[in-house]
Amino acid sequence: MIEVKLHDVGEGMTEGEIAHYLVQVGDHVTTDQPVVEVATDKMVAELPAPVSGIVKEIIIPVGQTVQVGTTLLHIEASNASEVPVAVTPEVSRVSEPAPVAVAAPPAQASPSKRVLATPYTRKIARDHGIDIEAVTASDPSGRVSEDDVLRFVNAAVAPQEIISPIVEEVTQQQTPPEMIPFRGIRKQIAKKMTQSLYTIPHVTHFEEVDMTRLLALRAEWKAAGRNININAFFIKALIVALKDYPVFHAKLDEANECIRLEQDFHFGMATETPDGLMVPVIRHADQLSLTELHDQLIALQQRAQNGALRAADLKPSTFTMSNVGPLGSTGATPIINYPETALIAFHKTKKRACVDEDDQIVVRSMMNLSMSFDHRVADGATAVAFTNRFVSLIEHPTTLLLELI
């Protein structure tokens, strides 16, 4: 009897949630055939069968979180001499698969054709009650895509029957609350936030930035055909400020009683996605030009919104920023991306009446920012100095450009 165990699918994971079994007890499987989907805090992965044979027992139910090394199911090898070989699982789109209960064993085991499809495509099929094996693949390779499933669903839609209204009873019963699953990505986000808030003594510092000159520079460049995402300027200014105040680009190592100052600049971009808050990362941001940063920012945003983030996009960051201004936010107290020591959030930019150095009323484009930091490693005065450095660079973009030379 061969044990199929949960193993590390990358990034040093220690546990995972059983999202969905792709086989039932009694099914015949072949070597490398995906048999179970596992959700971690960053991805969904398919674990393959190490041997060909019959699924004899499913041990861990759907929805349960288990540690790496836990046996999930048993397979009786069809060839006694076949030796299991460790295979790296296929990592797919980051999403929360819908919970599906393990079906009862069929009366007779019968081999079934394995349809090629990503876990996200299978989730769409399950959500619509579609047997994915009935869907015809448009791709020559035979892989069923999301569009294939949606076309199948649209073709199967039939006119709804007219149902006679039910006469309301005189005594109305209380409507029960709607229940939504708290598992998968949402549950992992909750665990991460709780860990950060209960471990790090947060302090949030607020500041405002005059964006007028930077917005004028962007408009000038855009007219010349060089459109640069505003976050690219923020990243460059933050890198300069972090080099001056490296305590905010660090991790506290309590076990060894030291503060580790990071040398590589990997910027996490807090991003709202259909699956919840994710933090894709731009690696070695200090080595990229403004144009290169712009291109990577756009590519990451598109993959996040399409649910196509890759495992490489979610590697650990060294500093995290969040730009919620386009959503209309004017202020917040962000939670630090543990184990980092700070996080900065940018809020809505709007025109305000301000008093200039000559005591004249002028209209300026002003933006609020909020910076949460770990009070164990830094004090308020250092945080103010850090944001002052950043604000100075943004309010005088020519100085920022000189820093990049």
mmCIF file of N, CA, C and O in Angstrom, residues 188-203 254 277 320 333-343 372-376:
data_model
loop_
_atom_site.group_PDB
_atom_site.id
_atom_site.type_symbol
_atom_site.label_atom_id
_atom_site.label_comp_id
_atom_site.label_asym_id
_atom_site.label_seq_id
_atom_site.Cartn_x
_atom_site.Cartn_y
_atom_site.Cartn_z
ATOM 1 N N GLN A 188 -6.220 31.893 5.179
ATOM 2 C CA GLN A 188 -4.781 32.135 5.292
ATOM 3 C C GLN A 188 -4.484 33.614 5.501
ATOM 4 O O GLN A 188 -3.566 33.986 6.237
ATOM 5 N N ILE A 189 -5.265 34.493 4.844
ATOM 6 C CA ILE A 189 -5.102 35.934 5.046
ATOM 7 C C ILE A 189 -5.384 36.280 6.508
ATOM 8 O O ILE A 189 -4.649 37.041 7.141
ATOM 9 N N ALA A 190 -6.436 35.690 7.065
ATOM 10 C CA ALA A 190 -6.798 35.953 8.454
ATOM 11 C C ALA A 190 -5.676 35.524 9.402
ATOM 12 O O ALA A 190 -5.336 36.242 10.355
ATOM 13 N N LYS A 191 -5.086 34.360 9.152
ATOM 14 C CA LYS A 191 -4.003 33.879 10.006
ATOM 15 C C LYS A 191 -2.794 34.809 9.934
ATOM 16 O O LYS A 191 -2.158 35.116 10.948
ATOM 17 N N LYS A 192 -2.493 35.282 8.713
ATOM 18 C CA LYS A 192 -1.339 36.176 8.533
ATOM 19 C C LYS A 192 -1.560 37.504 9.251
ATOM 20 O O LYS A 192 -0.663 38.033 9.924
ATOM 21 N N MET A 193 -2.775 38.052 9.122
ATOM 22 C CA MET A 193 -3.078 39.331 9.773
ATOM 23 C C MET A 193 -3.030 39.194 11.296
ATOM 24 O O MET A 193 -2.503 40.057 12.004
ATOM 25 N N THR A 194 -3.598 38.105 11.812
ATOM 26 C CA THR A 194 -3.607 37.887 13.258
ATOM 27 C C THR A 194 -2.188 37.732 13.797
ATOM 28 O O THR A 194 -1.832 38.289 14.841
ATOM 29 N N GLN A 195 -1.366 36.986 13.070
ATOM 30 C CA GLN A 195 0.026 36.798 13.484
ATOM 31 C C GLN A 195 0.748 38.131 13.580
ATOM 32 O O GLN A 195 1.472 38.405 14.540
ATOM 33 N N SER A 196 0.536 38.988 12.569
ATOM 34 C CA SER A 196 1.216 40.289 12.554
ATOM 35 C C SER A 196 0.736 41.179 13.689
ATOM 36 O O SER A 196 1.537 41.757 14.439
ATOM 37 N N LEU A 197 -0.583 41.272 13.847
ATOM 38 C CA LEU A 197 -1.137 42.214 14.821
ATOM 39 C C LEU A 197 -0.845 41.801 16.257
ATOM 40 O O LEU A 197 -0.653 42.654 17.131
ATOM 41 N N TYR A 198 -0.771 40.488 16.512
ATOM 42 C CA TYR A 198 -0.533 40.019 17.872
ATOM 43 C C TYR A 198 0.955 39.860 18.179
ATOM 44 O O TYR A 198 1.326 39.617 19.325
ATOM 45 N N THR A 199 1.810 39.987 17.152
ATOM 46 C CA THR A 199 3.251 39.858 17.370
ATOM 47 C C THR A 199 3.942 41.215 17.391
ATOM 48 O O THR A 199 4.830 41.457 18.213
ATOM 49 N N ILE A 200 3.516 42.099 16.482
ATOM 50 C CA ILE A 200 4.191 43.392 16.307
ATOM 51 C C ILE A 200 3.408 44.500 16.996
ATOM 52 O O ILE A 200 2.215 44.678 16.734
ATOM 53 N N PRO A 201 4.054 45.290 17.872
ATOM 54 C CA PRO A 201 3.404 46.490 18.426
ATOM 55 C C PRO A 201 3.371 47.587 17.364
ATOM 56 O O PRO A 201 4.380 48.236 17.093
ATOM 57 N N HIS A 202 2.217 47.745 16.740
ATOM 58 C CA HIS A 202 2.071 48.683 15.626
ATOM 59 C C HIS A 202 1.966 50.130 16.097
ATOM 60 O O HIS A 202 1.296 50.428 17.090
ATOM 61 N N VAL A 203 2.623 51.021 15.376
ATOM 62 C CA VAL A 203 2.414 52.467 15.513
ATOM 63 C C VAL A 203 2.222 52.998 14.099
ATOM 64 O O VAL A 203 2.959 52.623 13.187
ATOM 65 N N GLU A 254 14.445 37.806 16.941
ATOM 66 C CA GLU A 254 14.450 37.759 18.406
ATOM 67 C C GLU A 254 15.274 36.595 18.930
ATOM 68 O O GLU A 254 15.889 36.700 20.000
ATOM 69 N N LEU A 277 -6.888 39.763 -0.606
ATOM 70 C CA LEU A 277 -5.654 40.548 -0.597
ATOM 71 C C LEU A 277 -4.446 39.661 -0.876
ATOM 72 O O LEU A 277 -4.215 38.677 -0.176
ATOM 73 N N THR A 320 6.798 46.437 2.043
ATOM 74 C CA THR A 320 5.504 46.393 1.368
ATOM 75 C C THR A 320 4.881 47.775 1.320
ATOM 76 O O THR A 320 4.940 48.534 2.291
ATOM 77 N N THR A 333 -4.984 52.638 8.981
ATOM 78 C CA THR A 333 -3.891 52.165 9.844
ATOM 79 C C THR A 333 -3.518 50.768 9.361
ATOM 80 O O THR A 333 -4.023 49.774 9.883
ATOM 81 N N PRO A 334 -2.670 50.667 8.355
ATOM 82 C CA PRO A 334 -2.372 49.368 7.734
ATOM 83 C C PRO A 334 -1.652 48.416 8.673
ATOM 84 O O PRO A 334 -0.930 48.831 9.586
ATOM 85 N N ILE A 335 -1.875 47.119 8.443
ATOM 86 C CA ILE A 335 -1.212 46.071 9.211
ATOM 87 C C ILE A 335 0.063 45.662 8.489
ATOM 88 O O ILE A 335 0.059 45.415 7.281
ATOM 89 N N ILE A 336 1.156 45.569 9.228
ATOM 90 C CA ILE A 336 2.466 45.261 8.652
ATOM 91 C C ILE A 336 2.483 43.846 8.101
ATOM 92 O O ILE A 336 1.890 42.929 8.681
ATOM 93 N N ASN A 337 3.157 43.674 6.985
ATOM 94 C CA ASN A 337 3.315 42.362 6.360
ATOM 95 C C ASN A 337 4.416 41.599 7.105
ATOM 96 O O ASN A 337 5.588 41.680 6.772
ATOM 97 N N TYR A 338 4.042 40.883 8.151
ATOM 98 C CA TYR A 338 4.992 40.150 8.991
ATOM 99 C C TYR A 338 5.846 39.212 8.136
ATOM 100 O O TYR A 338 5.339 38.586 7.205
ATOM 101 N N PRO A 339 7.188 39.132 8.389
ATOM 102 C CA PRO A 339 7.943 39.690 9.516
ATOM 103 C C PRO A 339 8.665 41.001 9.189
ATOM 104 O O PRO A 339 9.699 41.286 9.787
ATOM 105 N N GLU A 340 8.176 41.773 8.235
ATOM 106 C CA GLU A 340 8.802 43.047 7.919
ATOM 107 C C GLU A 340 8.605 44.033 9.072
ATOM 108 O O GLU A 340 7.838 43.765 9.999
ATOM 109 N N THR A 341 9.278 45.164 9.015
ATOM 110 C CA THR A 341 9.212 46.126 10.129
ATOM 111 C C THR A 341 8.401 47.377 9.802
ATOM 112 O O THR A 341 8.206 48.217 10.688
ATOM 113 N N ALA A 342 7.910 47.503 8.567
ATOM 114 C CA ALA A 342 7.114 48.686 8.227
ATOM 115 C C ALA A 342 6.297 48.426 6.974
ATOM 116 O O ALA A 342 6.607 47.535 6.172
ATOM 117 N N LEU A 343 5.227 49.205 6.832
ATOM 118 C CA LEU A 343 4.401 49.197 5.620
ATOM 119 C C LEU A 343 3.879 50.601 5.410
ATOM 120 O O LEU A 343 3.453 51.264 6.369
ATOM 121 N N SER A 372 2.755 52.376 8.983
ATOM 122 C CA SER A 372 2.798 51.596 10.213
ATOM 123 C C SER A 372 4.196 51.002 10.373
ATOM 124 O O SER A 372 4.781 50.520 9.400
ATOM 125 N N PHE A 373 4.726 51.046 11.601
ATOM 126 C CA PHE A 373 6.064 50.496 11.823
ATOM 127 C C PHE A 373 6.102 49.722 13.135
ATOM 128 O O PHE A 373 5.238 49.885 14.014
ATOM 129 N N ASP A 374 7.097 48.871 13.254
ATOM 130 C CA ASP A 374 7.300 48.034 14.431
ATOM 131 C C ASP A 374 8.003 48.860 15.507
ATOM 132 O O ASP A 374 9.173 49.223 15.345
ATOM 133 N N HIS A 375 7.289 49.152 16.605
ATOM 134 C CA HIS A 375 7.849 50.013 17.644
ATOM 135 C C HIS A 375 8.958 49.309 18.435
ATOM 136 O O HIS A 375 9.656 49.961 19.236
ATOM 137 N N ARG A 376 9.151 48.024 18.219
ATOM 138 C CA ARG A 376 10.260 47.335 18.873
ATOM 139 C C ARG A 376 11.593 47.711 18.247
ATOM 140 O O ARG A 376 12.639 47.665 18.912
#
